[in-house]
Amino acid sequence: MSRRDFTLADAGREFVRHPSPWMIGVTLAAAATARTIVGDWQVTDAVVPLVMVGVFPLAEWVIHVAILHWRPRRLGPVVVDTRLARDHRRHHAEPRDVPLIFIPWPTLLWLLPVATAVALVAFPRPGLGLTFLTLLTALGLGYEWCHYLIHSDYKPRSDVYRAIWRNHRRHHFKNEHYWFTVTSAGTADRVLGTCPDPATVPTSPTARQLHVTPAR
């Protein structure tokens, strides 16, 4: 199949072959089911999702900058690094390597239980915590789909998706120091000063080799 013929259906078939969408999706289904059973719907169950959707682009930016672009640091004999950062460096080196597009499943093995524990402990009502967990996993699944789609052979059909697609691909192929949002077209980037006019930004020689000092 040529890249030009790659459809959304083709993308969907590839997407479900990977573990992270299933892990997040099962958690989402369980959280939504539990939320329905618990009931006790209140106004805050509408407020929490609105806040989460509003904050998500900023959270996405912070995670991308502070965690995924973490620069390994040496503390005495120990090098402080993380699997997420290592895999993200590999993702920049090979943007078309499909498994590297997704959140590593070993990370989800502890991240999803932690998110569930936060939902059940940190909120004043079990129902509100389950509302939080349902939307968190829905946002996570949306992130995985959007990120995969951008790196797939599927070409933008709408203006909205084209803007999102262009924004993230600039980060990978123009300059890794800008355009950190993935599921929106530069929302947090515009607020935080990392969405410059592309014409004014030089093409980085290290966009595919994070933290490597270019030769002089």
mmCIF file of C-alpha atoms in Angstrom:
data_model
loop_
_atom_site.group_PDB
_atom_site.id
_atom_site.type_symbol
_atom_site.label_atom_id
_atom_site.label_comp_id
_atom_site.label_asym_id
_atom_site.label_seq_id
_atom_site.Cartn_x
_atom_site.Cartn_y
_atom_site.Cartn_z
ATOM 1 C CA MET A 1 0.000 0.000 0.000
ATOM 2 C CA SER A 2 1.347 3.437 -0.902
ATOM 3 C CA ARG A 3 1.448 6.232 1.645
ATOM 4 C CA ARG A 4 -1.094 8.112 -0.437
ATOM 5 C CA ASP A 5 -3.632 5.271 -0.062
ATOM 6 C CA PHE A 6 -3.350 5.019 3.742
ATOM 7 C CA THR A 7 -6.813 5.616 5.239
ATOM 8 C CA LEU A 8 -8.257 6.186 8.701
ATOM 9 C CA ALA A 9 -9.412 2.560 8.688
ATOM 10 C CA ASP A 10 -5.838 1.452 7.989
ATOM 11 C CA ALA A 11 -4.652 3.680 10.832
ATOM 12 C CA GLY A 12 -7.252 2.201 13.177
ATOM 13 C CA ARG A 13 -6.198 -1.370 12.369
ATOM 14 C CA GLU A 14 -2.571 -0.517 13.138
ATOM 15 C CA PHE A 15 -3.479 1.450 16.267
ATOM 16 C CA VAL A 16 -5.232 -1.477 17.960
ATOM 17 C CA ARG A 17 -2.248 -3.761 17.376
ATOM 18 C CA HIS A 18 -0.311 -1.988 20.138
ATOM 19 C CA PRO A 19 -0.654 -2.507 23.892
ATOM 20 C CA SER A 20 -1.020 1.021 25.234
ATOM 21 C CA PRO A 21 -4.373 1.797 23.539
ATOM 22 C CA TRP A 22 -5.783 -1.424 24.997
ATOM 23 C CA MET A 23 -4.396 -0.750 28.471
ATOM 24 C CA ILE A 24 -5.750 2.783 28.541
ATOM 25 C CA GLY A 25 -8.998 1.758 26.859
ATOM 26 C CA VAL A 26 -9.725 -1.024 29.349
ATOM 27 C CA THR A 27 -9.086 1.379 32.224
ATOM 28 C CA LEU A 28 -11.385 3.915 30.581
ATOM 29 C CA ALA A 29 -14.163 1.342 30.153
ATOM 30 C CA ALA A 30 -13.814 0.177 33.758
ATOM 31 C CA ALA A 31 -13.802 3.748 35.090
ATOM 32 C CA ALA A 32 -16.835 4.762 33.011
ATOM 33 C CA THR A 33 -18.742 1.644 34.092
ATOM 34 C CA ALA A 34 -17.923 2.216 37.755
ATOM 35 C CA ARG A 35 -18.871 5.881 37.426
ATOM 36 C CA THR A 36 -22.275 4.932 36.044
ATOM 37 C CA ILE A 37 -22.883 2.399 38.824
ATOM 38 C CA VAL A 38 -21.855 4.777 41.618
ATOM 39 C CA GLY A 39 -24.165 7.570 40.445
ATOM 40 C CA ASP A 40 -24.261 10.549 42.828
ATOM 41 C CA TRP A 41 -24.003 13.080 39.989
ATOM 42 C CA GLN A 42 -23.345 16.642 41.115
ATOM 43 C CA VAL A 43 -22.374 19.961 39.546
ATOM 44 C CA THR A 44 -18.696 19.293 40.234
ATOM 45 C CA ASP A 45 -18.880 16.308 37.878
ATOM 46 C CA ALA A 46 -19.301 18.859 35.089
ATOM 47 C CA VAL A 47 -16.727 21.308 36.454
ATOM 48 C CA VAL A 48 -13.863 18.797 36.762
ATOM 49 C CA PRO A 49 -13.958 17.784 33.066
ATOM 50 C CA LEU A 50 -14.077 21.420 31.963
ATOM 51 C CA VAL A 51 -11.013 22.208 34.088
ATOM 52 C CA MET A 52 -9.166 19.112 32.856
ATOM 53 C CA VAL A 53 -9.817 19.884 29.194
ATOM 54 C CA GLY A 54 -8.658 23.467 29.745
ATOM 55 C CA VAL A 55 -5.498 22.419 31.580
ATOM 56 C CA PHE A 56 -4.607 19.474 29.325
ATOM 57 C CA PRO A 57 -2.613 21.441 26.698
ATOM 58 C CA LEU A 58 -0.491 22.986 29.460
ATOM 59 C CA ALA A 59 0.015 19.597 31.147
ATOM 60 C CA GLU A 60 0.968 18.121 27.776
ATOM 61 C CA TRP A 61 3.538 20.889 27.263
ATOM 62 C CA VAL A 62 5.059 20.470 30.745
ATOM 63 C CA ILE A 63 5.307 16.674 30.396
ATOM 64 C CA HIS A 64 6.882 16.998 26.970
ATOM 65 C CA VAL A 65 9.454 19.571 28.062
ATOM 66 C CA ALA A 66 10.292 18.419 31.593
ATOM 67 C CA ILE A 67 9.913 14.633 31.327
ATOM 68 C CA LEU A 68 10.217 13.530 27.709
ATOM 69 C CA HIS A 69 13.011 15.992 26.895
ATOM 70 C CA TRP A 70 14.804 15.288 30.165
ATOM 71 C CA ARG A 71 18.552 15.640 29.700
ATOM 72 C CA PRO A 72 20.453 12.813 31.470
ATOM 73 C CA ARG A 73 22.288 14.131 34.513
ATOM 74 C CA ARG A 74 25.129 12.606 36.456
ATOM 75 C CA LEU A 75 24.971 12.650 40.259
ATOM 76 C CA GLY A 76 28.315 11.244 41.319
ATOM 77 C CA PRO A 77 28.604 7.754 39.803
ATOM 78 C CA VAL A 78 24.880 7.607 38.972
ATOM 79 C CA VAL A 79 23.332 8.795 35.709
ATOM 80 C CA VAL A 80 19.773 10.021 36.323
ATOM 81 C CA ASP A 81 17.640 9.119 33.345
ATOM 82 C CA THR A 82 14.202 7.602 32.750
ATOM 83 C CA ARG A 83 12.710 5.094 30.354
ATOM 84 C CA LEU A 84 10.285 7.730 29.073
ATOM 85 C CA ALA A 85 13.133 10.096 28.215
ATOM 86 C CA ARG A 86 15.235 7.350 26.641
ATOM 87 C CA ASP A 87 12.345 6.128 24.516
ATOM 88 C CA HIS A 88 11.503 9.677 23.490
ATOM 89 C CA ARG A 89 15.059 10.208 22.291
ATOM 90 C CA ARG A 90 14.679 7.025 20.244
ATOM 91 C CA HIS A 91 11.351 8.364 18.938
ATOM 92 C CA HIS A 92 13.058 11.546 17.718
ATOM 93 C CA ALA A 93 15.768 9.477 16.058
ATOM 94 C CA GLU A 94 13.186 7.287 14.287
ATOM 95 C CA PRO A 95 9.887 9.220 14.064
ATOM 96 C CA ARG A 96 8.357 6.554 11.808
ATOM 97 C CA ASP A 97 9.121 3.626 14.138
ATOM 98 C CA VAL A 98 5.523 2.882 15.152
ATOM 99 C CA PRO A 99 6.070 1.198 18.569
ATOM 100 C CA LEU A 100 8.091 4.206 19.723
ATOM 101 C CA ILE A 101 5.130 6.522 19.069
ATOM 102 C CA PHE A 102 3.130 5.061 21.955
ATOM 103 C CA ILE A 103 3.509 5.462 25.715
ATOM 104 C CA PRO A 104 5.707 2.512 26.788
ATOM 105 C CA TRP A 105 3.502 -0.238 28.223
ATOM 106 C CA PRO A 106 5.858 -0.858 31.193
ATOM 107 C CA THR A 107 5.270 2.777 32.175
ATOM 108 C CA LEU A 108 1.502 2.247 32.022
ATOM 109 C CA LEU A 109 1.840 -0.784 34.320
ATOM 110 C CA TRP A 110 2.521 1.619 37.196
ATOM 111 C CA LEU A 111 1.031 4.860 35.844
ATOM 112 C CA LEU A 112 -2.529 3.567 35.455
ATOM 113 C CA PRO A 113 -2.697 2.105 39.004
ATOM 114 C CA VAL A 114 -1.292 5.366 40.394
ATOM 115 C CA ALA A 115 -3.931 7.363 38.496
ATOM 116 C CA THR A 116 -6.619 5.016 39.831
ATOM 117 C CA ALA A 117 -5.342 5.403 43.388
ATOM 118 C CA VAL A 118 -5.335 9.192 43.051
ATOM 119 C CA ALA A 119 -8.896 9.100 41.746
ATOM 120 C CA LEU A 120 -10.077 7.004 44.692
ATOM 121 C CA VAL A 121 -8.137 8.794 47.440
ATOM 122 C CA ALA A 122 -7.663 12.439 46.470
ATOM 123 C CA PHE A 123 -11.283 13.400 45.790
ATOM 124 C CA PRO A 124 -14.035 14.075 48.349
ATOM 125 C CA ARG A 125 -16.489 11.710 46.622
ATOM 126 C CA PRO A 126 -15.850 8.358 44.901
ATOM 127 C CA GLY A 127 -18.075 9.507 42.044
ATOM 128 C CA LEU A 128 -16.006 12.640 41.457
ATOM 129 C CA GLY A 129 -12.791 10.626 41.516
ATOM 130 C CA LEU A 130 -14.234 8.264 38.920
ATOM 131 C CA THR A 131 -15.286 11.239 36.794
ATOM 132 C CA PHE A 132 -11.668 12.391 36.934
ATOM 133 C CA LEU A 133 -10.329 8.939 36.038
ATOM 134 C CA THR A 134 -12.790 8.507 33.166
ATOM 135 C CA LEU A 135 -11.830 11.792 31.563
ATOM 136 C CA LEU A 136 -8.112 11.319 32.262
ATOM 137 C CA THR A 137 -8.064 7.999 30.431
ATOM 138 C CA ALA A 138 -10.228 9.419 27.627
ATOM 139 C CA LEU A 139 -7.711 12.243 27.186
ATOM 140 C CA GLY A 140 -4.867 9.725 27.312
ATOM 141 C CA LEU A 141 -6.451 7.551 24.648
ATOM 142 C CA GLY A 142 -7.092 10.629 22.517
ATOM 143 C CA TYR A 143 -3.456 11.634 22.915
ATOM 144 C CA GLU A 144 -2.246 8.201 21.801
ATOM 145 C CA TRP A 145 -4.515 8.230 18.738
ATOM 146 C CA CYS A 146 -3.609 11.784 17.714
ATOM 147 C CA HIS A 147 0.124 11.211 18.202
ATOM 148 C CA TYR A 148 0.026 7.958 16.252
ATOM 149 C CA LEU A 149 -2.017 9.506 13.446
ATOM 150 C CA ILE A 150 0.421 12.409 13.032
ATOM 151 C CA HIS A 151 3.319 9.981 12.597
ATOM 152 C CA SER A 152 1.385 7.616 10.323
ATOM 153 C CA ASP A 153 0.941 7.914 6.571
ATOM 154 C CA TYR A 154 -2.542 9.366 6.978
ATOM 155 C CA LYS A 155 -2.699 12.817 5.415
ATOM 156 C CA PRO A 156 -4.715 15.695 6.902
ATOM 157 C CA ARG A 157 -8.198 16.153 5.492
ATOM 158 C CA SER A 158 -9.490 18.975 7.690
ATOM 159 C CA ASP A 159 -8.067 22.388 8.537
ATOM 160 C CA VAL A 160 -8.064 21.618 12.267
ATOM 161 C CA TYR A 161 -6.157 18.360 11.940
ATOM 162 C CA ARG A 162 -3.820 19.885 9.359
ATOM 163 C CA ALA A 163 -2.844 22.577 11.887
ATOM 164 C CA ILE A 164 -2.228 19.983 14.620
ATOM 165 C CA TRP A 165 -0.279 17.758 12.196
ATOM 166 C CA ARG A 166 1.879 20.648 11.016
ATOM 167 C CA ASN A 167 2.562 21.868 14.563
ATOM 168 C CA HIS A 168 3.918 18.535 15.800
ATOM 169 C CA ARG A 169 5.872 17.713 12.676
ATOM 170 C CA ARG A 170 7.681 21.036 12.962
ATOM 171 C CA HIS A 171 8.858 19.873 16.392
ATOM 172 C CA HIS A 172 10.318 16.706 14.854
ATOM 173 C CA PHE A 173 11.616 17.952 11.542
ATOM 174 C CA LYS A 174 12.219 21.699 11.991
ATOM 175 C CA ASN A 175 13.404 22.408 15.523
ATOM 176 C CA GLU A 176 13.009 20.318 18.693
ATOM 177 C CA HIS A 177 13.106 23.402 20.934
ATOM 178 C CA TYR A 178 9.645 24.578 19.838
ATOM 179 C CA TRP A 179 6.099 23.316 19.171
ATOM 180 C CA PHE A 180 5.688 20.956 22.144
ATOM 181 C CA THR A 181 1.922 20.461 22.060
ATOM 182 C CA VAL A 182 0.635 17.320 20.322
ATOM 183 C CA THR A 183 -3.162 17.244 20.402
ATOM 184 C CA SER A 184 -3.754 20.933 19.728
ATOM 185 C CA ALA A 185 -2.298 23.471 17.350
ATOM 186 C CA GLY A 186 0.093 25.390 19.554
ATOM 187 C CA THR A 187 -2.281 26.361 22.367
ATOM 188 C CA ALA A 188 0.160 26.104 25.286
ATOM 189 C CA ASP A 189 3.053 26.863 22.933
ATOM 190 C CA ARG A 190 1.535 30.238 22.153
ATOM 191 C CA VAL A 191 1.090 31.036 25.852
ATOM 192 C CA LEU A 192 4.578 29.843 26.837
ATOM 193 C CA GLY A 193 6.508 31.340 23.943
ATOM 194 C CA THR A 194 7.410 28.188 22.001
ATOM 195 C CA CYS A 195 5.330 28.839 18.886
ATOM 196 C CA PRO A 196 7.438 31.224 16.784
ATOM 197 C CA ASP A 197 6.984 32.048 13.134
ATOM 198 C CA PRO A 198 8.574 28.998 11.439
ATOM 199 C CA ALA A 199 10.207 31.278 8.879
ATOM 200 C CA THR A 200 12.315 32.821 11.661
ATOM 201 C CA VAL A 201 13.493 29.496 13.137
ATOM 202 C CA PRO A 202 16.580 27.725 11.767
ATOM 203 C CA THR A 203 16.329 24.023 11.024
ATOM 204 C CA SER A 204 18.000 22.285 13.959
ATOM 205 C CA PRO A 205 20.791 19.790 13.250
ATOM 206 C CA THR A 206 19.842 17.882 16.424
ATOM 207 C CA ALA A 207 16.086 17.483 15.937
ATOM 208 C CA ARG A 208 16.655 13.748 15.515
ATOM 209 C CA GLN A 209 19.466 13.508 18.056
ATOM 210 C CA LEU A 210 18.265 15.169 21.236
ATOM 211 C CA HIS A 211 20.891 16.696 23.521
ATOM 212 C CA VAL A 212 23.745 16.079 21.084
ATOM 213 C CA THR A 213 26.008 19.106 20.691
ATOM 214 C CA PRO A 214 26.318 19.887 16.972
ATOM 215 C CA ALA A 215 29.807 19.896 15.474
ATOM 216 C CA ARG A 216 31.327 23.291 14.919
#
